[in-house]
Coordinates of C-alpha atoms in Angstrom, one line a residue:
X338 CA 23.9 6.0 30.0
X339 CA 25.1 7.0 32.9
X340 CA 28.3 5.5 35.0
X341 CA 26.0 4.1 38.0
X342 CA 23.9 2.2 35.6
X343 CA 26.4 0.4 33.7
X344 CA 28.2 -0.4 37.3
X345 CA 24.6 -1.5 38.6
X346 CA 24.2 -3.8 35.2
X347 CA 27.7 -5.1 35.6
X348 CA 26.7 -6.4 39.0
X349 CA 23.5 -7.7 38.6
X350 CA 24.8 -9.7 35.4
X351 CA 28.0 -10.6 37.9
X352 CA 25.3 -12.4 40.8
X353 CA 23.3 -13.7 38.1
X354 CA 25.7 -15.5 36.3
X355 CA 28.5 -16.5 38.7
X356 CA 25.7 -17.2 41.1
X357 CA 28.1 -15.4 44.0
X358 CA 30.6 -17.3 43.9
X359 CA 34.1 -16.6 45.4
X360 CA 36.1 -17.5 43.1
X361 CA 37.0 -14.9 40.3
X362 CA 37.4 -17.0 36.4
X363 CA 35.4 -16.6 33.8
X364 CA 33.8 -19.8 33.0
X365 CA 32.2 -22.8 35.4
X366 CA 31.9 -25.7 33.2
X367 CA 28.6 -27.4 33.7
X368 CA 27.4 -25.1 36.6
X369 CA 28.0 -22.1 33.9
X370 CA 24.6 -22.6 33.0
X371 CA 23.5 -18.8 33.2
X372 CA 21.1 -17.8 35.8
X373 CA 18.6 -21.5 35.9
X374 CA 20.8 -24.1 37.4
X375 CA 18.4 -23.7 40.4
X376 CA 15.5 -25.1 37.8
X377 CA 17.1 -27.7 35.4
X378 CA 15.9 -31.3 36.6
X379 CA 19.0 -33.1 37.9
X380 CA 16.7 -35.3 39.4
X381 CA 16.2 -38.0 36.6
X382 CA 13.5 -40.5 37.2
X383 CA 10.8 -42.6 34.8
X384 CA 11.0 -41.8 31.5
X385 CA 7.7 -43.6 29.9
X386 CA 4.7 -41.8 30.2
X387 CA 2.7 -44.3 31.8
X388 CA 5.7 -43.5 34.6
X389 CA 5.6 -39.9 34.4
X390 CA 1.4 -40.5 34.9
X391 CA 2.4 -41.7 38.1
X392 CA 4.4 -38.8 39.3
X393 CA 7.8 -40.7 37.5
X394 CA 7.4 -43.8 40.0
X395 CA 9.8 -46.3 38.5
X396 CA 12.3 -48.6 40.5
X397 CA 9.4 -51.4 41.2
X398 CA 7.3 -50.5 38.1
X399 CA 6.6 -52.7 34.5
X400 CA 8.6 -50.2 32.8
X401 CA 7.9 -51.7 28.6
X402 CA 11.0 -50.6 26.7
X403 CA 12.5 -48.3 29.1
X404 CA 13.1 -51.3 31.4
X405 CA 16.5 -50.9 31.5
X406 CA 16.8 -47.5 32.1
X407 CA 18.2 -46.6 36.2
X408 CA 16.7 -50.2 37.8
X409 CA 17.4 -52.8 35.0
X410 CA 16.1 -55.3 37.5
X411 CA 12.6 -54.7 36.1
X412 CA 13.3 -55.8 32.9
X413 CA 12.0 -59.5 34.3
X414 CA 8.1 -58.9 34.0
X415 CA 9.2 -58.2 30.2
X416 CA 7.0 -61.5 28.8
X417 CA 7.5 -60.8 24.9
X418 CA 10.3 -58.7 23.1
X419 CA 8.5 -55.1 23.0
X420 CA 9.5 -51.7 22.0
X421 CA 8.9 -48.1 23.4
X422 CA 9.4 -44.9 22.1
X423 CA 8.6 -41.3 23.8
X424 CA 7.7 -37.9 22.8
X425 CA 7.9 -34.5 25.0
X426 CA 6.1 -31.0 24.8
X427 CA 7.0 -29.0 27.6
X428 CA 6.1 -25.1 28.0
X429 CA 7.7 -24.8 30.9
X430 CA 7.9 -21.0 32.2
X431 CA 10.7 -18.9 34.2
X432 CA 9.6 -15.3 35.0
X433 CA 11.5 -12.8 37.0
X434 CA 14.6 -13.6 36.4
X435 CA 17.7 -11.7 38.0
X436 CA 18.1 -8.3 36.2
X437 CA 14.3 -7.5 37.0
X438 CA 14.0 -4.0 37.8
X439 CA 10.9 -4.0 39.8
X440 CA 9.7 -0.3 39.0
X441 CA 8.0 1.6 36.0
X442 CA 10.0 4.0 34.0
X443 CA 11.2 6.8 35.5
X444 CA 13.4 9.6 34.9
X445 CA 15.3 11.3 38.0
X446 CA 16.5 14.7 36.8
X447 CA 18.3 15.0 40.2
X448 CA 20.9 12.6 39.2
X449 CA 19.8 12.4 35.5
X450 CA 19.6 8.8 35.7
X451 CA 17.1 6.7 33.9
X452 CA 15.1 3.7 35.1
X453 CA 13.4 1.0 33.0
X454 CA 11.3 -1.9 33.8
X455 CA 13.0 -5.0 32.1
X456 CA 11.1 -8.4 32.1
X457 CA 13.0 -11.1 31.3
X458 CA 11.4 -14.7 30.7
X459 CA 13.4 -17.9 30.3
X460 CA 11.7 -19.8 27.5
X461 CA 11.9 -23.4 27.4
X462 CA 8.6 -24.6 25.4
X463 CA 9.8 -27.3 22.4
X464 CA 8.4 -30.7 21.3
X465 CA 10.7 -33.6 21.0
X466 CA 11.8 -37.3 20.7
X467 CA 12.8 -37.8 24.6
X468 CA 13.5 -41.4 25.0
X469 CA 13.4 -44.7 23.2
X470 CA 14.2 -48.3 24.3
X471 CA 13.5 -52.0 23.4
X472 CA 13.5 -55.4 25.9
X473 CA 13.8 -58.4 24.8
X474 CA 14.0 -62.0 26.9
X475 CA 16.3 -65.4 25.9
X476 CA 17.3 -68.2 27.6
X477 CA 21.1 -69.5 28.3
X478 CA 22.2 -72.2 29.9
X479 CA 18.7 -73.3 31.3
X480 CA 18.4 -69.5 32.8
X481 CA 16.1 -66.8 31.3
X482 CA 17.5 -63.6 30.9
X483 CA 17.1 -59.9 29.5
X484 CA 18.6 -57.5 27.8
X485 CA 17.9 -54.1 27.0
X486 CA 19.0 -50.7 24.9
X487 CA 17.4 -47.3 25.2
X488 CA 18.6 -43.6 24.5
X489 CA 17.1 -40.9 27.3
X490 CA 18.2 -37.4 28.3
X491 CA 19.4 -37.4 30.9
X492 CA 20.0 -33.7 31.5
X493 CA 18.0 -31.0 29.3
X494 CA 20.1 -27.9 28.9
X495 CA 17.6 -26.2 26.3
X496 CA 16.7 -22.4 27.5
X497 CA 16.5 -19.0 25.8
X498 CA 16.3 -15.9 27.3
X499 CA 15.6 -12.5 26.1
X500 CA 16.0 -8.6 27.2
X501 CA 13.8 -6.4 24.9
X502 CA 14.5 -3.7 26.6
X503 CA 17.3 -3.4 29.3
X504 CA 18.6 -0.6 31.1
X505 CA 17.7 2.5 28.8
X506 CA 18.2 1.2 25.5
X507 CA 20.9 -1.6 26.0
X508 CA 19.6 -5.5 24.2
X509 CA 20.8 -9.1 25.2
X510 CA 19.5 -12.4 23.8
X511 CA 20.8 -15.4 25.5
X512 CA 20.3 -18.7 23.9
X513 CA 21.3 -22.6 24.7
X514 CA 20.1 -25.8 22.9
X515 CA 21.1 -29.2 23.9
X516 CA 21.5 -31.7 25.9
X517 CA 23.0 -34.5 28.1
X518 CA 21.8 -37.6 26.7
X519 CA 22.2 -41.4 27.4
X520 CA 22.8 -44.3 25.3
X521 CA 22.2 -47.5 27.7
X522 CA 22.7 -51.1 27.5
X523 CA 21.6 -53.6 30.5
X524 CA 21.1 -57.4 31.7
X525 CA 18.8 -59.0 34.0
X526 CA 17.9 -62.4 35.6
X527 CA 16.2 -63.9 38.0
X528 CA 18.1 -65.4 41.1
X529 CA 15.3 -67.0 43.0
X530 CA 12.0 -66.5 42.0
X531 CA 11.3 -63.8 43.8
X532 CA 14.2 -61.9 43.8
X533 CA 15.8 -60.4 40.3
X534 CA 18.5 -58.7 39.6
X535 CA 20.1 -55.9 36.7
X536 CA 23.0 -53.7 35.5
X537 CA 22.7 -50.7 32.8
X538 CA 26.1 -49.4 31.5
X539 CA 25.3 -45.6 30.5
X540 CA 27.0 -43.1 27.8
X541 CA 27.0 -39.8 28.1
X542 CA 26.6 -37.8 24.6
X543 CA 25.8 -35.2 22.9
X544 CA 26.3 -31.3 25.2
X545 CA 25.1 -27.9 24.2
X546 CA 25.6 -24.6 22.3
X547 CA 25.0 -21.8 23.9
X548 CA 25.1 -18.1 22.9
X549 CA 25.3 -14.3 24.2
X550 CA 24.6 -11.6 22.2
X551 CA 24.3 -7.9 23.9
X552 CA 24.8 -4.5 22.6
X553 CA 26.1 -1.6 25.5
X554 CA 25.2 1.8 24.4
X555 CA 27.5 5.1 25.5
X556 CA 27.7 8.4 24.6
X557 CA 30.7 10.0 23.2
X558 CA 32.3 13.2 23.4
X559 CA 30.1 14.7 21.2
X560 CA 27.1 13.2 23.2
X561 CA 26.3 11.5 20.5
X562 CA 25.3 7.6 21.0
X563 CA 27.4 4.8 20.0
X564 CA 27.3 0.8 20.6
X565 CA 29.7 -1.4 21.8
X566 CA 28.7 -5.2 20.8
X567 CA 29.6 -8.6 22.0
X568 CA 29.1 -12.2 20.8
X569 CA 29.9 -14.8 23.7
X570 CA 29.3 -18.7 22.7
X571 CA 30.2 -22.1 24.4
X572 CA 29.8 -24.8 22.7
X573 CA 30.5 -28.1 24.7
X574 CA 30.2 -31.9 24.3
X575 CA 30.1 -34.8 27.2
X576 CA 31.5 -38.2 27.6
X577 CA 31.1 -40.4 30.3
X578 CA 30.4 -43.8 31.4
X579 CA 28.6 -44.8 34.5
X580 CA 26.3 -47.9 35.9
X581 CA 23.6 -48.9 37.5
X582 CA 22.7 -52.1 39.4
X583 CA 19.5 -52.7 41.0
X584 CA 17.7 -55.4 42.5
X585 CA 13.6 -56.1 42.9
X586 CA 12.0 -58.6 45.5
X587 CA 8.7 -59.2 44.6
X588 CA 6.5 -60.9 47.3
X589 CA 3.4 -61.0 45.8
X590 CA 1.3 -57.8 46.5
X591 CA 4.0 -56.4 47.4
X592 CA 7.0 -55.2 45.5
X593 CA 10.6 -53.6 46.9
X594 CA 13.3 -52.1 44.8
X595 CA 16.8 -50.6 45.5
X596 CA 19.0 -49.1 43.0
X597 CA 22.7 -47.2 43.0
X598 CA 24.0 -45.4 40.3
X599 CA 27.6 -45.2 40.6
X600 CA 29.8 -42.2 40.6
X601 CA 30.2 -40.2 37.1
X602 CA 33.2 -38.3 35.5
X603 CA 31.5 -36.7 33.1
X604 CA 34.1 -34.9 30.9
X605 CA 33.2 -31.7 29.1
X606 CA 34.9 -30.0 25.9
X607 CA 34.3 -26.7 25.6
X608 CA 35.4 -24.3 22.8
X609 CA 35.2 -20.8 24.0
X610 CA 34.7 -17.7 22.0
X611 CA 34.2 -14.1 23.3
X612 CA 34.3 -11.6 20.5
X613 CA 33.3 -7.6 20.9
X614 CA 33.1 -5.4 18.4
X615 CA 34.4 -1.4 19.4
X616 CA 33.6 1.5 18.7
X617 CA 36.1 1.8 15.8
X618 CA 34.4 -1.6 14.7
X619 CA 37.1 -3.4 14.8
X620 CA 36.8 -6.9 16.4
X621 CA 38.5 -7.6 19.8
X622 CA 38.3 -11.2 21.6
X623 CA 39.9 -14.4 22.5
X624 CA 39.0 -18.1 21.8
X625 CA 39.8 -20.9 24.2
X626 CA 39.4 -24.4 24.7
X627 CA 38.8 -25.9 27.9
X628 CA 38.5 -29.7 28.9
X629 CA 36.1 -29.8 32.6
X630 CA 35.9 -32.8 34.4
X631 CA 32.4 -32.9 36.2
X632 CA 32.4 -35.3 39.0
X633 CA 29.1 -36.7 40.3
X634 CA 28.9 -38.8 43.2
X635 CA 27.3 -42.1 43.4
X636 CA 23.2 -41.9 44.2
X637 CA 21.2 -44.3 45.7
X638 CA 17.5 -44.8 45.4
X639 CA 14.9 -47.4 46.0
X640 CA 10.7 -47.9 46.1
X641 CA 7.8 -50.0 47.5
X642 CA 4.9 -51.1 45.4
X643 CA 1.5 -52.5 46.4
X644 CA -0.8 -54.5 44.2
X645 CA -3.8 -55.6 46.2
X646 CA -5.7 -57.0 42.7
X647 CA -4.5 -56.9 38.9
X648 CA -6.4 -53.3 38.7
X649 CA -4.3 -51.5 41.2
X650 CA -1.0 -50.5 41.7
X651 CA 0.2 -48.0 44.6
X652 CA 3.9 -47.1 44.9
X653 CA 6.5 -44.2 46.8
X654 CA 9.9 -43.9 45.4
X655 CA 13.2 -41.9 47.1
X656 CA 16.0 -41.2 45.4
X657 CA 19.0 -39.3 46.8
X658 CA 21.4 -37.9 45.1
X659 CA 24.6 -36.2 47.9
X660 CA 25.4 -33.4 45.0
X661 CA 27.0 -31.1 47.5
X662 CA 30.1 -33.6 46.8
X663 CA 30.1 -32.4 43.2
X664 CA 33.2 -31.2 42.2
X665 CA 35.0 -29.3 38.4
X666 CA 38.0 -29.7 37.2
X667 CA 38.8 -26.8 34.7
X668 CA 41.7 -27.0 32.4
X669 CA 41.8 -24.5 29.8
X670 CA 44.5 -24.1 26.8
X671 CA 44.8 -21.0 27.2
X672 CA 45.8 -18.7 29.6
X673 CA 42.1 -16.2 29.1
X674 CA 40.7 -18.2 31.4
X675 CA 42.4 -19.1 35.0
X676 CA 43.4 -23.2 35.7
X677 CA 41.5 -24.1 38.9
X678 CA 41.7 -27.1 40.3
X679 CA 38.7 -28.9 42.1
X680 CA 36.4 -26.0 42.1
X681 CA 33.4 -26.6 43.8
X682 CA 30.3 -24.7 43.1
X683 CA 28.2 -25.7 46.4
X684 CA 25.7 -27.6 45.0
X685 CA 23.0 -29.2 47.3
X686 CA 22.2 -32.5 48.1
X687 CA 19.0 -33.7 46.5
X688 CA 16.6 -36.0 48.1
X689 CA 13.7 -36.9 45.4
X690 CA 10.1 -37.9 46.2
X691 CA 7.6 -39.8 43.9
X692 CA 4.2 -41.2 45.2
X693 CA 1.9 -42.4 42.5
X694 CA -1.0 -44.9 41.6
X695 CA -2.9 -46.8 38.7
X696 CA -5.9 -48.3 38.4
X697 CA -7.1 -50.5 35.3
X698 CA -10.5 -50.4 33.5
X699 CA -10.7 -53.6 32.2
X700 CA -13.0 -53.3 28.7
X701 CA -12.7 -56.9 27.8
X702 CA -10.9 -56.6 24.2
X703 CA -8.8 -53.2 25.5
X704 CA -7.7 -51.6 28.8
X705 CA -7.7 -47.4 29.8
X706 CA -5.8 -47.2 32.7
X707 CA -6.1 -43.9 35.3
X708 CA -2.9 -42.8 36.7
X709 CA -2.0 -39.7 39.1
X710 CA 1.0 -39.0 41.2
X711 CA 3.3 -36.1 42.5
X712 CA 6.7 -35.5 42.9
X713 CA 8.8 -33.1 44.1
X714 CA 11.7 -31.4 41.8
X715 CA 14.9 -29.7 44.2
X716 CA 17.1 -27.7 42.4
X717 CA 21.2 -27.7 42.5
X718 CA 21.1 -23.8 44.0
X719 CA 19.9 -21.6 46.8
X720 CA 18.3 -18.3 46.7
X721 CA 20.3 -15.5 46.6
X722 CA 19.8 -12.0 47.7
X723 CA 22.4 -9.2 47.2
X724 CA 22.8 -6.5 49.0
X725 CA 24.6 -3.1 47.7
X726 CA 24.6 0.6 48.1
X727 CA 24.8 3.3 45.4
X728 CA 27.1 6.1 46.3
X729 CA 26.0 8.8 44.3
X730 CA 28.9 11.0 45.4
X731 CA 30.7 9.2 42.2
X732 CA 28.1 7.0 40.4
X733 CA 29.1 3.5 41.7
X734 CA 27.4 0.8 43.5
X735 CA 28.9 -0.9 45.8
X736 CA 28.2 -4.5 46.8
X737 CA 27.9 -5.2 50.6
X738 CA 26.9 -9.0 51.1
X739 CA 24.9 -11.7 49.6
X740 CA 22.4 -14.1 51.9
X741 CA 21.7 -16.8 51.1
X742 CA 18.1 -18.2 50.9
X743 CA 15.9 -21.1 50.4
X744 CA 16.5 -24.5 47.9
X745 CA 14.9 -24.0 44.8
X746 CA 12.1 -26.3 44.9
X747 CA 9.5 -27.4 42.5
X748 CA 6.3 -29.5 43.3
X749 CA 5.1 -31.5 40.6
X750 CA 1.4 -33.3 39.8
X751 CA 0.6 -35.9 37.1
X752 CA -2.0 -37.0 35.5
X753 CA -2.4 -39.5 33.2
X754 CA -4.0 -42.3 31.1
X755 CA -4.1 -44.6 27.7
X756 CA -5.5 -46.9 25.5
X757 CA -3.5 -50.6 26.1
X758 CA -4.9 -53.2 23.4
X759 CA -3.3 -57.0 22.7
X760 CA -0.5 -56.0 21.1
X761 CA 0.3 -52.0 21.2
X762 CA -1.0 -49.2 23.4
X763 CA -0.3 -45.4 23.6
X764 CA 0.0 -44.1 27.1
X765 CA 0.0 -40.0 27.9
X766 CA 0.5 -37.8 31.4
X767 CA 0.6 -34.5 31.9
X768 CA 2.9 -32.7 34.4
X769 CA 1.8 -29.8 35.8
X770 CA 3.5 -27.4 38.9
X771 CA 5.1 -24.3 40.1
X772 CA 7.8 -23.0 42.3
X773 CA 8.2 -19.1 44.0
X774 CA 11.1 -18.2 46.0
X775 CA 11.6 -15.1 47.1
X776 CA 15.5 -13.4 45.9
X777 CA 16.7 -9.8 44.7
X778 CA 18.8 -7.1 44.9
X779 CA 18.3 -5.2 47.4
X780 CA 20.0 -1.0 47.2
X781 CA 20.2 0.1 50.9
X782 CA 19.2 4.1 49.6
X783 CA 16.2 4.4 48.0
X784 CA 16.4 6.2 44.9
X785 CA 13.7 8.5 43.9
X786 CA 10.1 7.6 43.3
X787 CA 10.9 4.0 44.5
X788 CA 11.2 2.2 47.6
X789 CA 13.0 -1.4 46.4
X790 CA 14.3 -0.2 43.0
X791 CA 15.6 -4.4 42.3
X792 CA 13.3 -6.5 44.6
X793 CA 12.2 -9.6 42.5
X794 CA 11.0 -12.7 43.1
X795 CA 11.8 -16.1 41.3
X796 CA 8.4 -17.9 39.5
X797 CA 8.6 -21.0 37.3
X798 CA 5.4 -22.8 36.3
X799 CA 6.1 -26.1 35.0
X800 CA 3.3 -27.7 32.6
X801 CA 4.9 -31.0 30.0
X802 CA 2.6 -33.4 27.9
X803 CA 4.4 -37.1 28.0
X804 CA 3.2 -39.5 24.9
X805 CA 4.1 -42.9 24.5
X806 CA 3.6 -45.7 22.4
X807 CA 4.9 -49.3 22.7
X808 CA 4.6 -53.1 20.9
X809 CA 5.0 -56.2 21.6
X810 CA 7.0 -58.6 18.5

């Protein structure tokens, strides 16, 4: 392989995982997530599927056991002690990531350089337990209250990404399971009639493993060809508490909600290990461990509800959620990685929008209800496009400047229905959407038999099955 490749790979894997930024370490705590921080949902919203039918409308809704989750305030129209439990299949899709050479093979005896179309696919398709929760009313001191528990993720870090064939012969498998989740506890009364009130206390647990394997091929002196391989893992864990007070005024067909969620130090402990194997096969690496405070700000949302009969149900939620503010504190143990105070990585704000709707069929001795809805997903990130030139004088490319593009931006529609009899009923919704924004990597001179050698464009089809099934005790 030849020296402007390997610079050209170098760079691409430099945008793609440091997402440009200016400042030169090697790790970013939570915004290290490799190359899809514009498409992981930081937008959390309902959790039950009956919510997630509605495009995830939530702060006015009849939420069964996920009640107390983000406005604990709804927990009121909770008439029996119930329990919910939810299950996820998502086969969500990512395809042209950064390191997409946009061109078939080629070889260019000129500069004897070879070209290779790589496609590389995030994968994110599994089926799990997402969320469980329980409500139960009691009365004290004349006063009827609420409580609740539940378990949600909060933030799903689970992607794998692989590079059959990259570069000419060169292999990389990048894999990360986990996630943020939330163990919550929360309280609710009445204070008039119409008006109720509620506060959730969250916990942050649980974090992620991820892993980097990659294998660089050279030749020698000989010509002959030889390997150099390299085993890069993080695993982390998160702790943090946070709340959540909201409020519901219910005036009869009619329904308003606000919530705020208040800030979040979310603390991450990271172990490090980057190993690579040389050509004399003897291991060379370091190991580190790094304690990242992640600081979100506090959020605010809120939502109007209209009931004109017992059949129907309208609603439009708004969240917002000021994440430019976001801010890392990195402290490693060791001196392989540099101590940076208050890095920011430039996240953007987020400004959420669910709209969705329900009507009952009323079958006497069951119910099947019809729900649809949208929402929109924003991502943390821009679109980036990087601009370089290769100098073939000595084999290098050089990188010019980077624009910056577009929020990454998902739409989102739902569907959904259900079977709701005395005592138990199973709800499910499907999720279905896409996003395409334009990005690359753009080399100012051609190279032979192409035009844009590393134009590529960022797709990601979004497509989850929600289930859920409650009781009543």
């Amino acid at each position: 392989m030849k020296k402007a490749l390997c610079v050209v790979a170098a760079l691409m894997m430099a945008a793609s995982f440091a997402h440009a930024q200016t400042v030169d370490f090697g790790w970013y705590g939570l915004d290290n997530i490799y190359g899809m921080n514009g498409f992981y949902n930081f937008n959390t919203s309902g959790q039950s599927a009956r919510s997630m039918g509605m495009g995830g409308l939530y702060y006015t809704m009849d939420n069964e056991g996920y009640s107390s989750y983000l406005n604990p305030a709804g927990m009121v129209y909770t008439q029996k002690a119930l329990m919910s439990i939810g299950f996820l299949s998502s086969m969500d899709v990512h395809e042209g990531a950064p390191l997409h050479i946009n061109t078939p093979d080629f070889y260019d005896p000129e500069t004897d350089y070879d070209f290779v179309r790589n496609i590389n696919d995030f994968d994110r398709e599994r089926n799990q337990i997402d969320n469980g929760g329980a409500v139960a009313p009691f009365y004290y001191f004349d006063r009827e209250w609420w409580v609740g528990l539940g378990f949600h993720k909060s933030y799903d870090l689970f992607s794998e990404y692989k590079m059959p064939k990259y570069l000419d012969g060169d292999r990389a498998v990048y894999t990360q399971h986990g996630s943020i989740d939330i163990v919550n506890a929360g309280i609710a009364t009445r204070l008039i009639p119409q008006l109720s009130f509620g506060v959730n206390m969250n916990v942050y647990v649980r974090g992620y493993t991820a892993d980097l394997y990659n294998a660089t091929p050279y030749r020698d002196d000989y010509g002959d060809t030889l390997f150099t391989s390299g085993h890069y893992r993080d695993k982390s864990k998160f702790s943090g508490t946070n709340f959540d007070f909201g409020a519901i005024l219910d005036m009869d067909m009619f329904r308003v909600a606000l919530n705020i969620s208040t800030s979040l130090t979310l603390t991450q402990e990271a172990t490090i290990t980057n190993e690579v194997i040389q050509q004399n096969g003897l291991p060379n690496g370091v190991i580190d461990r790094i304690t990242a405070t992640n600081k979100f700000p506090m959020c605010y949302g809120g939502g109007i509800a209209f009931t004109p009969n017992e059949q129907l149900t309208v609603g439009f939620d708004l969240t917002m959620k000021p994440f430019s503010k976001y801010k890392i504190d990195i402290d490693p143990q060791q001196n392989a990685y540099t101590d940076l105070t208050d890095y920011d990585p430039e996240w953007e704000d987020l400004t959420q929008f669910r709209f969705g709707a329900e009507y009952i069929l009323d079958f006497t001795s069951f119910d099947i209800p019809l729900r649809a809805g949208f929402q929109n997903i924003p991502g943390v990130m821009k679109a980036e496009t990087f601009y370089a030139h290769l100098d073939t004088s000595n084999g290098s490319v050089v990188h010019d400047s980077t624009v910056i593009g577009d929020q990454f931006n998902t739409n989102i529609f739902t569907i959904g229905t259900g079977l709701k009899l005395e005592k138990i009923w199973f709800d499910i919704a499907y999720q279905f959407g896409s996003s395409d924004t334009e990005q690359g990597f753009e080399i100012d001179k051609p190279l032979p038999a192409t035009d844009d050698v590393f134009d590529y464009s960022n797709k990601y089809a979004y497509s989850r099955i929600y289930i859920s099934a409650s009781m009543l005790f």
